[in-house]
PDB file of C-alpha atoms and ligand atoms in Angstrom:
ATOM      1  CA  MET M 109      -8.408  20.854   2.078  1.00 65.00           C
ATOM      2  CA  ASN M 110      -6.605  17.436   3.198  1.00 92.00           C
ATOM      3  CA  VAL M 111      -9.735  15.253   2.003  1.00 95.00           C
ATOM      4  CA  GLU M 112     -11.905  15.980  -0.633  1.00 96.00           C
ATOM      5  CA  ARG M 113     -14.701  14.320  -2.220  1.00 97.00           C
ATOM      6  CA  LEU M 114     -14.965  14.079  -5.836  1.00 96.00           C
ATOM      7  CA  GLU M 115     -18.327  12.830  -7.857  1.00 96.00           C
ATOM      8  CA  SER M 116     -17.182  11.260 -11.957  1.00 96.00           C
ATOM      9  CA  GLN M 117     -19.011  13.165 -14.869  1.00 95.00           C
ATOM     10  CA  ARG M 118     -20.817  11.122 -17.036  1.00 92.00           C
ATOM     11  CA  ALA M 119     -19.561  11.401 -20.483  1.00 90.00           C
ATOM     12  CA  VAL M 120     -20.497   9.681 -23.526  1.00 86.00           C
ATOM     13  CA  VAL M 121     -17.342   8.328 -25.790  1.00 83.00           C
ATOM     14  CA  GLY M 122     -16.966   7.408 -29.625  1.00 77.00           C
ATOM     15  CA  GLU M 123     -20.251   6.029 -31.050  1.00 72.00           C
ATOM     16  CA  GLY M 124     -22.688   6.377 -27.894  1.00 73.00           C
ATOM     17  CA  PHE M 125     -20.701   4.671 -25.448  1.00 77.00           C
ATOM     18  CA  GLU M 126     -21.844   6.379 -21.823  1.00 84.00           C
ATOM     19  CA  ILE M 127     -18.305   6.376 -19.055  1.00 91.00           C
ATOM     20  CA  ARG M 128     -17.650   7.673 -15.850  1.00 96.00           C
ATOM     21  CA  ARG M 129     -15.041  10.646 -15.802  1.00 97.00           C
ATOM     22  CA  ALA M 130     -13.442  11.376 -12.511  1.00 97.00           C
ATOM     23  CA  LEU M 131     -10.726  13.596 -14.291  1.00 97.00           C
ATOM     24  CA  PRO M 132     -10.362  16.048 -14.580  1.00 96.00           C
ATOM     25  CA  ASN M 133     -12.939  17.413 -12.515  1.00 94.00           C
ATOM     26  CA  ARG M 134     -13.875  21.098 -12.328  1.00 91.00           C
ATOM     27  CA  HIS M 135     -12.805  21.286  -8.759  1.00 91.00           C
ATOM     28  CA  ARG M 136      -9.366  19.072  -9.039  1.00 95.00           C
ATOM     29  CA  ARG M 137      -7.707  18.832 -12.853  1.00 95.00           C
ATOM     30  CA  MET M 138      -4.498  16.856 -12.615  1.00 98.00           C
ATOM     31  CA  ILE M 139      -3.500  14.048  -9.475  1.00 98.00           C
ATOM     32  CA  GLY M 140       0.645  14.167  -9.683  1.00 98.00           C
ATOM     33  CA  ALA M 141       1.193  13.825 -13.499  1.00 98.00           C
ATOM     34  CA  TRP M 142      -2.526  12.049 -13.536  1.00 98.00           C
ATOM     35  CA  CYS M 143      -4.745  14.675 -15.640  1.00 98.00           C
ATOM     36  CA  PHE M 144      -7.677  12.482 -16.578  1.00 98.00           C
ATOM     37  CA  LEU M 145      -9.330   8.967 -15.933  1.00 98.00           C
ATOM     38  CA  ASP M 146     -12.392   7.625 -17.753  1.00 97.00           C
ATOM     39  CA  HIS M 147     -14.283   4.277 -16.035  1.00 97.00           C
ATOM     40  CA  ALA M 148     -15.444   2.628 -19.111  1.00 94.00           C
ATOM     41  CA  GLY M 149     -18.264  -0.421 -17.458  1.00 91.00           C
ATOM     42  CA  PRO M 150     -18.558  -3.000 -16.273  1.00 92.00           C
ATOM     43  CA  ALA M 151     -21.574  -3.508 -18.730  1.00 90.00           C
ATOM     44  CA  ASP M 152     -23.233  -6.392 -21.201  1.00 91.00           C
ATOM     45  CA  TYR M 153     -23.406  -5.115 -25.212  1.00 89.00           C
ATOM     46  CA  PRO M 154     -25.301  -6.414 -27.371  1.00 89.00           C
ATOM     47  CA  ALA M 155     -23.223  -7.276 -30.955  1.00 89.00           C
ATOM     48  CA  GLY M 156     -22.314  -4.385 -32.762  1.00 84.00           C
ATOM     49  CA  GLN M 157     -22.519  -2.045 -29.522  1.00 85.00           C
ATOM     50  CA  GLY M 158     -19.440  -2.109 -27.712  1.00 86.00           C
ATOM     51  CA  ILE M 159     -16.925   1.061 -28.018  1.00 88.00           C
ATOM     52  CA  THR M 160     -15.689   2.274 -31.283  1.00 90.00           C
ATOM     53  CA  ILE M 161     -13.521   5.301 -31.531  1.00 93.00           C
ATOM     54  CA  GLY M 162     -12.343   6.056 -34.336  1.00 95.00           C
ATOM     55  CA  PRO M 163      -8.614   7.236 -35.532  1.00 97.00           C
ATOM     56  CA  HIS M 164      -7.684  10.944 -33.423  1.00 98.00           C
ATOM     57  CA  PRO M 165      -4.730  12.557 -32.560  1.00 98.00           C
ATOM     58  CA  HIS M 166      -2.425  13.113 -29.166  1.00 98.00           C
ATOM     59  CA  ILE M 167      -0.032  14.933 -28.237  1.00 98.00           C
ATOM     60  CA  GLY M 168       2.113  15.715 -24.506  1.00 98.00           C
ATOM     61  CA  LEU M 169       0.408  12.807 -22.793  1.00 98.00           C
ATOM     62  CA  GLN M 170       0.606   9.020 -22.578  1.00 98.00           C
ATOM     63  CA  THR M 171      -2.888   7.076 -22.386  1.00 98.00           C
ATOM     64  CA  PHE M 172      -2.912   4.003 -19.764  1.00 98.00           C
ATOM     65  CA  SER M 173      -5.252   1.515 -20.738  1.00 98.00           C
ATOM     66  CA  TRP M 174      -6.291  -0.904 -17.868  1.00 98.00           C
ATOM     67  CA  MET M 175      -8.120  -3.179 -18.849  1.00 98.00           C
ATOM     68  CA  ILE M 176     -10.012  -5.500 -16.367  1.00 98.00           C
ATOM     69  CA  GLU M 177     -12.864  -7.290 -18.015  1.00 97.00           C
ATOM     70  CA  GLY M 178     -13.450  -7.993 -21.877  1.00 95.00           C
ATOM     71  CA  ALA M 179     -11.285  -6.998 -24.716  1.00 95.00           C
ATOM     72  CA  ILE M 180      -9.996  -4.006 -26.948  1.00 95.00           C
ATOM     73  CA  LEU M 181      -7.676  -3.797 -30.459  1.00 96.00           C
ATOM     74  CA  HIS M 182      -5.491  -0.630 -30.371  1.00 98.00           C
ATOM     75  CA  THR M 183      -4.598   0.615 -33.645  1.00 98.00           C
ATOM     76  CA  ASP M 184      -2.060   3.611 -34.146  1.00 98.00           C
ATOM     77  CA  SER M 185      -0.092   5.556 -36.748  1.00 98.00           C
ATOM     78  CA  LEU M 186       3.654   3.782 -35.965  1.00 98.00           C
ATOM     79  CA  GLY M 187       1.851   0.514 -36.936  1.00 98.00           C
ATOM     80  CA  PHE M 188       1.008  -1.286 -33.801  1.00 98.00           C
ATOM     81  CA  ARG M 189      -2.055  -3.353 -33.788  1.00 98.00           C
ATOM     82  CA  GLN M 190      -2.418  -5.057 -30.515  1.00 98.00           C
ATOM     83  CA  TRP M 191      -5.507  -6.488 -28.256  1.00 97.00           C
ATOM     84  CA  ILE M 192      -5.502  -6.243 -24.307  1.00 97.00           C
ATOM     85  CA  GLN M 193      -7.179  -8.407 -22.236  1.00 97.00           C
ATOM     86  CA  PRO M 194      -8.049  -8.340 -18.623  1.00 98.00           C
ATOM     87  CA  GLY M 195      -4.548  -7.960 -16.464  1.00 98.00           C
ATOM     88  CA  GLN M 196      -2.431  -5.851 -19.073  1.00 98.00           C
ATOM     89  CA  VAL M 197      -1.607  -2.055 -19.805  1.00 98.00           C
ATOM     90  CA  ASN M 198      -1.342  -0.004 -23.005  1.00 98.00           C
ATOM     91  CA  LEU M 199       0.762   2.666 -22.862  1.00 98.00           C
ATOM     92  CA  MET M 200       0.894   4.708 -25.553  1.00 98.00           C
ATOM     93  CA  THR M 201       3.524   7.902 -25.594  1.00 98.00           C
ATOM     94  CA  ALA M 202       2.190  10.284 -27.735  1.00 98.00           C
ATOM     95  CA  GLY M 203       5.255  12.952 -27.383  1.00 98.00           C
ATOM     96  CA  ARG M 204       5.181  15.669 -30.598  1.00 97.00           C
ATOM     97  CA  GLY M 205       2.198  13.184 -32.020  1.00 98.00           C
ATOM     98  CA  ILE M 206       0.402  10.006 -32.502  1.00 98.00           C
ATOM     99  CA  SER M 207      -3.140   8.954 -33.361  1.00 98.00           C
ATOM    100  CA  HIS M 208      -4.912   5.922 -33.053  1.00 98.00           C
ATOM    101  CA  ALA M 209      -8.777   3.968 -33.027  1.00 97.00           C
ATOM    102  CA  GLU M 210      -9.283   1.472 -30.026  1.00 95.00           C
ATOM    103  CA  GLU M 211     -12.470  -0.564 -30.730  1.00 94.00           C
ATOM    104  CA  SER M 212     -14.229  -3.852 -29.148  1.00 91.00           C
ATOM    105  CA  PRO M 213     -14.687  -6.886 -31.276  1.00 89.00           C
ATOM    106  CA  ALA M 214     -16.782  -6.734 -33.897  1.00 83.00           C
ATOM    107  CA  ASP M 215     -19.741  -9.049 -34.460  1.00 83.00           C
ATOM    108  CA  ALA M 216     -20.161 -10.835 -30.690  1.00 87.00           C
ATOM    109  CA  ALA M 217     -21.870  -9.521 -27.447  1.00 91.00           C
ATOM    110  CA  GLY M 218     -19.636  -8.806 -24.801  1.00 90.00           C
ATOM    111  CA  ARG M 219     -18.798  -7.474 -21.564  1.00 91.00           C
ATOM    112  CA  PHE M 220     -16.703  -4.783 -20.895  1.00 91.00           C
ATOM    113  CA  GLN M 221     -14.589  -2.782 -17.981  1.00 96.00           C
ATOM    114  CA  LEU M 222     -11.879  -0.198 -18.529  1.00 96.00           C
ATOM    115  CA  ALA M 223      -9.583   2.000 -16.643  1.00 97.00           C
ATOM    116  CA  GLN M 224      -8.467   4.567 -19.334  1.00 97.00           C
ATOM    117  CA  LEU M 225      -6.269   7.885 -17.945  1.00 98.00           C
ATOM    118  CA  TRP M 226      -3.954   9.825 -19.226  1.00 98.00           C
ATOM    119  CA  ILE M 227      -0.474  11.156 -17.983  1.00 98.00           C
ATOM    120  CA  ALA M 228       0.819  14.772 -18.733  1.00 98.00           C
ATOM    121  CA  LEU M 229       3.988  14.615 -19.799  1.00 98.00           C
ATOM    122  CA  PRO M 230       6.679  17.406 -18.396  1.00 98.00           C
ATOM    123  CA  LYS M 231       7.432  20.087 -20.666  1.00 98.00           C
ATOM    124  CA  SER M 232      11.046  18.704 -21.208  1.00 98.00           C
ATOM    125  CA  GLU M 233       9.532  15.276 -22.186  1.00 98.00           C
ATOM    126  CA  SER M 234       6.560  16.924 -24.061  1.00 98.00           C
ATOM    127  CA  GLU M 235       8.311  16.485 -27.544  1.00 97.00           C
ATOM    128  CA  ARG M 236       9.697  13.010 -27.413  1.00 98.00           C
ATOM    129  CA  GLU M 237       9.424  11.090 -30.197  1.00 98.00           C
ATOM    130  CA  PRO M 238       5.839   8.669 -29.794  1.00 98.00           C
ATOM    131  CA  SER M 239       5.902   5.089 -28.361  1.00 98.00           C
ATOM    132  CA  PHE M 240       3.411   2.492 -27.845  1.00 98.00           C
ATOM    133  CA  HIS M 241       4.349  -0.535 -25.484  1.00 98.00           C
ATOM    134  CA  HIS M 242       2.004  -3.251 -24.661  1.00 98.00           C
ATOM    135  CA  TYR M 243       2.487  -5.273 -20.971  1.00 98.00           C
ATOM    136  CA  PRO M 244       0.798  -7.958 -20.371  1.00 98.00           C
ATOM    137  CA  ASP M 245       2.239  -8.842 -16.998  1.00 97.00           C
ATOM    138  CA  LEU M 246       1.957  -6.795 -14.133  1.00 98.00           C
ATOM    139  CA  PRO M 247       3.347  -7.554 -10.565  1.00 98.00           C
ATOM    140  CA  LEU M 248       0.929  -9.016  -8.009  1.00 98.00           C
ATOM    141  CA  LEU M 249       0.369  -8.971  -4.527  1.00 98.00           C
ATOM    142  CA  ASP M 250      -1.809  -9.965  -1.836  1.00 98.00           C
ATOM    143  CA  ARG M 251      -2.306  -7.805   1.094  1.00 98.00           C
ATOM    144  CA  GLY M 252      -4.850  -8.079   3.839  1.00 97.00           C
ATOM    145  CA  GLY M 253      -7.335  -9.839   1.478  1.00 98.00           C
ATOM    146  CA  PHE M 254      -6.812  -7.835  -1.609  1.00 98.00           C
ATOM    147  CA  ARG M 255      -5.296  -8.636  -4.560  1.00 98.00           C
ATOM    148  CA  ILE M 256      -2.838  -5.602  -5.790  1.00 98.00           C
ATOM    149  CA  THR M 257      -1.575  -4.972  -9.114  1.00 98.00           C
ATOM    150  CA  VAL M 258       1.322  -2.643  -9.375  1.00 98.00           C
ATOM    151  CA  LEU M 259       0.206  -0.507 -12.551  1.00 98.00           C
ATOM    152  CA  ALA M 260       2.266   2.349 -12.327  1.00 98.00           C
ATOM    153  CA  GLY M 261       5.136   3.080 -10.233  1.00 98.00           C
ATOM    154  CA  THR M 262       6.639   0.863  -7.554  1.00 98.00           C
ATOM    155  CA  PHE M 263       4.477  -0.406  -4.410  1.00 98.00           C
ATOM    156  CA  ALA M 264       5.895  -2.995  -2.231  1.00 97.00           C
ATOM    157  CA  GLY M 265       9.060  -3.019  -3.823  1.00 97.00           C
ATOM    158  CA  GLU M 266       7.458  -4.309  -6.884  1.00 98.00           C
ATOM    159  CA  GLU M 267       7.705  -1.669  -9.834  1.00 98.00           C
ATOM    160  CA  ALA M 268       5.870  -2.051 -12.752  1.00 98.00           C
ATOM    161  CA  PRO M 269       6.752  -1.946 -16.316  1.00 98.00           C
ATOM    162  CA  ALA M 270       5.459   0.830 -17.418  1.00 98.00           C
ATOM    163  CA  GLN M 271       7.847   3.978 -18.877  1.00 98.00           C
ATOM    164  CA  VAL M 272       6.872   7.397 -17.104  1.00 98.00           C
ATOM    165  CA  PHE M 273       8.216  10.731 -16.758  1.00 98.00           C
ATOM    166  CA  SER M 274       7.159  11.551 -13.687  1.00 98.00           C
ATOM    167  CA  PRO M 275       6.962   9.864  -9.712  1.00 98.00           C
ATOM    168  CA  LEU M 276       3.628   8.544  -9.743  1.00 98.00           C
ATOM    169  CA  ILE M 277       1.679   5.718  -8.907  1.00 98.00           C
ATOM    170  CA  GLY M 278      -1.251   3.556 -10.306  1.00 98.00           C
ATOM    171  CA  LEU M 279      -2.439   0.342  -7.950  1.00 98.00           C
ATOM    172  CA  ASP M 280      -5.448  -1.484  -8.573  1.00 98.00           C
ATOM    173  CA  LEU M 281      -6.789  -3.390  -5.642  1.00 98.00           C
ATOM    174  CA  ALA M 282      -9.349  -5.759  -5.660  1.00 98.00           C
ATOM    175  CA  THR M 283     -10.919  -8.768  -3.424  1.00 98.00           C
ATOM    176  CA  ALA M 284     -13.857 -11.461  -3.575  1.00 96.00           C
ATOM    177  CA  GLY M 285     -15.062 -11.281  -0.238  1.00 92.00           C
ATOM    178  CA  GLY M 286     -13.581  -8.922   3.148  1.00 92.00           C
ATOM    179  CA  ALA M 287     -10.984  -7.247   3.261  1.00 98.00           C
ATOM    180  CA  GLU M 288      -8.741  -4.565   5.308  1.00 98.00           C
ATOM    181  CA  ILE M 289      -5.663  -2.626   4.343  1.00 98.00           C
ATOM    182  CA  ALA M 290      -3.321   0.366   5.887  1.00 98.00           C
ATOM    183  CA  LEU M 291      -1.585   1.164   2.743  1.00 98.00           C
ATOM    184  CA  PRO M 292       1.539   2.294   2.918  1.00 98.00           C
ATOM    185  CA  LEU M 293       1.882   6.172   0.947  1.00 98.00           C
ATOM    186  CA  ASP M 294       4.179   7.801  -0.380  1.00 98.00           C
ATOM    187  CA  SER M 295       3.568  11.183   1.865  1.00 98.00           C
ATOM    188  CA  GLY M 296       5.155  13.878  -0.815  1.00 98.00           C
ATOM    189  CA  PHE M 297       2.770  12.586  -3.434  1.00 98.00           C
ATOM    190  CA  GLU M 298      -1.140  13.189  -3.503  1.00 98.00           C
ATOM    191  CA  HIS M 299      -3.798  10.418  -4.067  1.00 98.00           C
ATOM    192  CA  GLY M 300      -7.005   9.851  -5.211  1.00 98.00           C
ATOM    193  CA  VAL M 301      -9.350   6.825  -4.341  1.00 98.00           C
ATOM    194  CA  LEU M 302     -11.710   5.984  -6.725  1.00 98.00           C
ATOM    195  CA  THR M 303     -14.329   2.434  -6.023  1.00 97.00           C
ATOM    196  CA  LEU M 304     -14.770   0.875  -9.366  1.00 97.00           C
ATOM    197  CA  GLU M 305     -17.061  -1.854  -8.106  1.00 97.00           C
ATOM    198  CA  GLY M 306     -18.947  -3.302  -5.071  1.00 97.00           C
ATOM    199  CA  GLU M 307     -18.583  -0.768  -1.969  1.00 97.00           C
ATOM    200  CA  THR M 308     -15.636   0.173   0.253  1.00 98.00           C
ATOM    201  CA  ARG M 309     -14.445   2.141   3.516  1.00 98.00           C
ATOM    202  CA  VAL M 310     -11.690   4.708   2.635  1.00 98.00           C
ATOM    203  CA  ASP M 311      -9.967   6.378   5.601  1.00 96.00           C
ATOM    204  CA  GLY M 312     -13.255   5.716   7.054  1.00 96.00           C
ATOM    205  CA  GLN M 313     -15.715   6.996   4.345  1.00 97.00           C
ATOM    206  CA  PRO M 314     -17.948   4.777   2.732  1.00 97.00           C
ATOM    207  CA  LEU M 315     -16.793   4.991  -0.971  1.00 98.00           C
ATOM    208  CA  SER M 316     -19.281   4.084  -3.864  1.00 97.00           C
ATOM    209  CA  PRO M 317     -18.434   4.279  -8.019  1.00 96.00           C
ATOM    210  CA  GLY M 318     -18.023   7.401  -8.941  1.00 94.00           C
ATOM    211  CA  ALA M 319     -17.343   8.746  -6.186  1.00 95.00           C
ATOM    212  CA  LEU M 320     -13.229   9.861  -5.795  1.00 97.00           C
ATOM    213  CA  LEU M 321     -11.572  10.934  -2.429  1.00 98.00           C
ATOM    214  CA  TYR M 322      -8.597  12.706  -2.871  1.00 98.00           C
ATOM    215  CA  PHE M 323      -5.684  12.774  -0.334  1.00 98.00           C
ATOM    216  CA  ALA M 324      -3.546  15.983  -0.038  1.00 98.00           C
ATOM    217  CA  PRO M 325       0.079  15.349   0.541  1.00 98.00           C
ATOM    218  CA  GLY M 326       1.598  14.456   3.872  1.00 97.00           C
ATOM    219  CA  ARG M 327      -0.141  11.129   4.307  1.00 97.00           C
ATOM    220  CA  ASP M 328       2.076   8.123   4.977  1.00 96.00           C
ATOM    221  CA  THR M 329      -1.047   5.395   5.249  1.00 98.00           C
ATOM    222  CA  LEU M 330      -4.551   5.198   4.172  1.00 98.00           C
ATOM    223  CA  ASN M 331      -6.914   3.094   5.547  1.00 98.00           C
ATOM    224  CA  ILE M 332      -9.103   0.972   2.723  1.00 98.00           C
ATOM    225  CA  ALA M 333     -11.758  -1.926   3.667  1.00 98.00           C
ATOM    226  CA  SER M 334     -14.864  -3.729   2.141  1.00 98.00           C
ATOM    227  CA  ALA M 335     -16.963  -6.005   3.678  1.00 97.00           C
ATOM    228  CA  ALA M 336     -17.509  -7.971   0.212  1.00 97.00           C
ATOM    229  CA  ALA M 337     -16.720  -7.859  -3.369  1.00 97.00           C
ATOM    230  CA  SER M 338     -15.395  -4.691  -4.441  1.00 98.00           C
ATOM    231  CA  ARG M 339     -12.138  -3.538  -7.169  1.00 98.00           C
ATOM    232  CA  LEU M 340     -10.457   0.305  -6.422  1.00 98.00           C
ATOM    233  CA  LEU M 341      -7.957   2.748  -8.535  1.00 98.00           C
ATOM    234  CA  LEU M 342      -5.606   4.699  -6.178  1.00 98.00           C
ATOM    235  CA  ILE M 343      -3.680   7.076  -8.418  1.00 98.00           C
ATOM    236  CA  GLY M 344      -0.643   9.333  -6.484  1.00 98.00           C
ATOM    237  CA  GLY M 345       2.030  10.897  -8.134  1.00 98.00           C
ATOM    238  CA  ARG M 346       4.262  14.294  -6.426  1.00 98.00           C
ATOM    239  CA  PRO M 347       1.865  17.769  -7.304  1.00 98.00           C
ATOM    240  CA  PHE M 348       2.697  18.215 -11.435  1.00 98.00           C
ATOM    241  CA  GLY M 349       4.230  21.555 -10.711  1.00 96.00           C
ATOM    242  CA  GLU M 350       3.782  22.500 -14.209  1.00 97.00           C
ATOM    243  CA  GLU M 351       0.993  24.871 -15.676  1.00 94.00           C
ATOM    244  CA  ILE M 352      -0.300  23.347 -18.456  1.00 96.00           C
ATOM    245  CA  LEU M 353      -3.351  23.185 -21.205  1.00 95.00           C
ATOM    246  CA  LEU M 354      -5.531  20.143 -21.184  1.00 95.00           C
ATOM    247  CA  TRP M 355      -7.698  20.556 -24.533  1.00 94.00           C
ATOM    248  CA  TRP M 356      -9.950  17.743 -26.466  1.00 95.00           C
ATOM    249  CA  ASN M 357      -6.892  14.693 -26.934  1.00 97.00           C
ATOM    250  CA  PHE M 358      -3.988  16.999 -25.986  1.00 97.00           C
ATOM    251  CA  VAL M 359      -1.606  18.966 -23.204  1.00 98.00           C
ATOM    252  CA  ALA M 360       0.050  21.393 -24.011  1.00 97.00           C
ATOM    253  CA  ARG M 361       1.726  25.329 -22.692  1.00 96.00           C
ATOM    254  CA  SER M 362       0.125  27.727 -25.041  1.00 94.00           C
ATOM    255  CA  VAL M 363      -3.162  28.050 -26.753  1.00 93.00           C
ATOM    256  CA  GLU M 364      -1.060  28.324 -30.524  1.00 94.00           C
ATOM    257  CA  GLU M 365       0.474  24.663 -29.469  1.00 96.00           C
ATOM    258  CA  MET M 366      -3.150  23.658 -29.768  1.00 95.00           C
ATOM    259  CA  GLU M 367      -4.476  25.223 -32.573  1.00 94.00           C
ATOM    260  CA  GLN M 368      -1.310  23.816 -34.510  1.00 96.00           C
ATOM    261  CA  ALA M 369      -2.057  20.389 -33.274  1.00 97.00           C
ATOM    262  CA  THR M 370      -5.329  21.304 -34.561  1.00 95.00           C
ATOM    263  CA  ARG M 371      -4.685  22.200 -37.956  1.00 95.00           C
ATOM    264  CA  ASP M 372      -2.454  19.527 -38.504  1.00 97.00           C
ATOM    265  CA  TRP M 373      -4.943  17.190 -37.462  1.00 96.00           C
ATOM    266  CA  LEU M 374      -7.352  18.550 -40.160  1.00 94.00           C
ATOM    267  CA  GLU M 375      -4.385  19.351 -42.381  1.00 95.00           C
ATOM    268  CA  GLY M 376      -3.284  15.358 -42.328  1.00 96.00           C
ATOM    269  CA  HIS M 377      -0.275  15.934 -40.920  1.00 96.00           C
ATOM    270  CA  ARG M 378       2.260  15.469 -37.952  1.00 97.00           C
ATOM    271  CA  PHE M 379      -0.144  12.760 -36.642  1.00 98.00           C
ATOM    272  CA  GLY M 380       0.468   9.993 -39.597  1.00 97.00           C
ATOM    273  CA  GLN M 381      -2.316   7.557 -40.884  1.00 96.00           C
ATOM    274  CA  VAL M 382      -4.222   4.893 -38.196  1.00 97.00           C
ATOM    275  CA  GLN M 383      -4.229   1.715 -41.304  1.00 95.00           C
ATOM    276  CA  GLY M 384      -7.885  -0.977 -40.281  1.00 92.00           C
ATOM    277  CA  ALA M 385      -9.310   1.240 -37.505  1.00 93.00           C
ATOM    278  CA  ARG M 386     -13.608   0.636 -37.924  1.00 91.00           C
ATOM    279  CA  GLY M 387     -14.390   3.854 -36.608  1.00 91.00           C
ATOM    280  CA  ALA M 388     -14.198   7.109 -38.393  1.00 93.00           C
ATOM    281  CA  PRO M 389     -11.954   9.689 -37.754  1.00 95.00           C
ATOM    282  CA  LEU M 390     -12.726  12.170 -35.344  1.00 94.00           C
ATOM    283  CA  VAL M 391     -12.752  15.917 -35.526  1.00 92.00           C
ATOM    284  CA  ALA M 392     -11.633  18.478 -33.167  1.00 91.00           C
ATOM    285  CA  PRO M 393     -14.336  20.876 -31.404  1.00 87.00           C
ATOM    286  CA  GLU M 394     -14.080  24.225 -31.857  1.00 84.00           C
ATOM    287  CA  LEU M 395     -11.260  25.900 -29.841  1.00 80.00           C
ATOM    288  CA  ARG M 396     -12.364  28.476 -27.672  1.00 74.00           C
ATOM    289  CA  GLY M 397     -11.930  30.269 -24.123  1.00 66.00           C
ATOM    290  CA  LEU M 398      -9.100  28.455 -23.544  1.00 68.00           C
ATOM    291  CA  ARG M 399      -7.001  29.327 -20.880  1.00 62.00           C
ATOM    292  CA  LEU M 400      -3.953  28.289 -18.638  1.00 54.00           C
ATOM    293  CA  ARG M 401      -4.576  26.706 -15.421  1.00 53.00           C
ATOM    294  CA  SER M 402      -2.734  24.803 -13.200  1.00 44.00           C
TER     295      SER M 402
HETATM  296 MN1   MN T  36      -6.844   8.453 -27.631  1.00 55.09          MN
END
């Protein structure tokens, strides 16, 4: 099918914070190299009940955090301790192994909205040294009533600063009122559009928060419209073309790699130490029934 409508699943992250998970989906695991998409909030939370995600490991992927409202503290085993604020991106490249924790401000009530995505590393980059980058300023454009933030890749000649290892794009489109745009696309990419807030029309179809529209390669434009305040996320990329396993917080090519990473986390090897995190370290679920899929 050239266009598919996918429904997000509800999931819980950290200590009881409910989010919508758009990827992986039962019907589609990846869009380009994007292999995971959580939308948290928008939500108001009382003091002490924001997000707390204790230290946990990653391999074979990049975590890409797009902060829309509120703030989160990232700490990791490389020693980075970085607040992320609205309009900013944190990019953590796990490579052969890193661990990190994320938490809301400790003692105050707050409001929170975040898109957290993962980008699978191609096999040639999957063992690279881990790294972390904070991007406080991203390219902004105004088109057709939308304020467009270039999160990843290049759009209209504006290149996002995030270093990625596959051809891909990520855009945030926000409007305070009515807006309409014929968005130019790379026809070699597949794309997905998720409404984060408000009601939109994408390719003529109504799209509410939680639903993701998938577009197969071969399109060079996409009509996006909104009659009132709204926000959308567009992701895309060249079809990944490699078979991967995605399990817990790991992307790998074999069950043996998953077992080794799980063992290394349990035994305190490879992933270093996260200093000063509020939450308890996460424990891997039991690894069973894992099969190689693309
Ligand atoms: Mn993580």
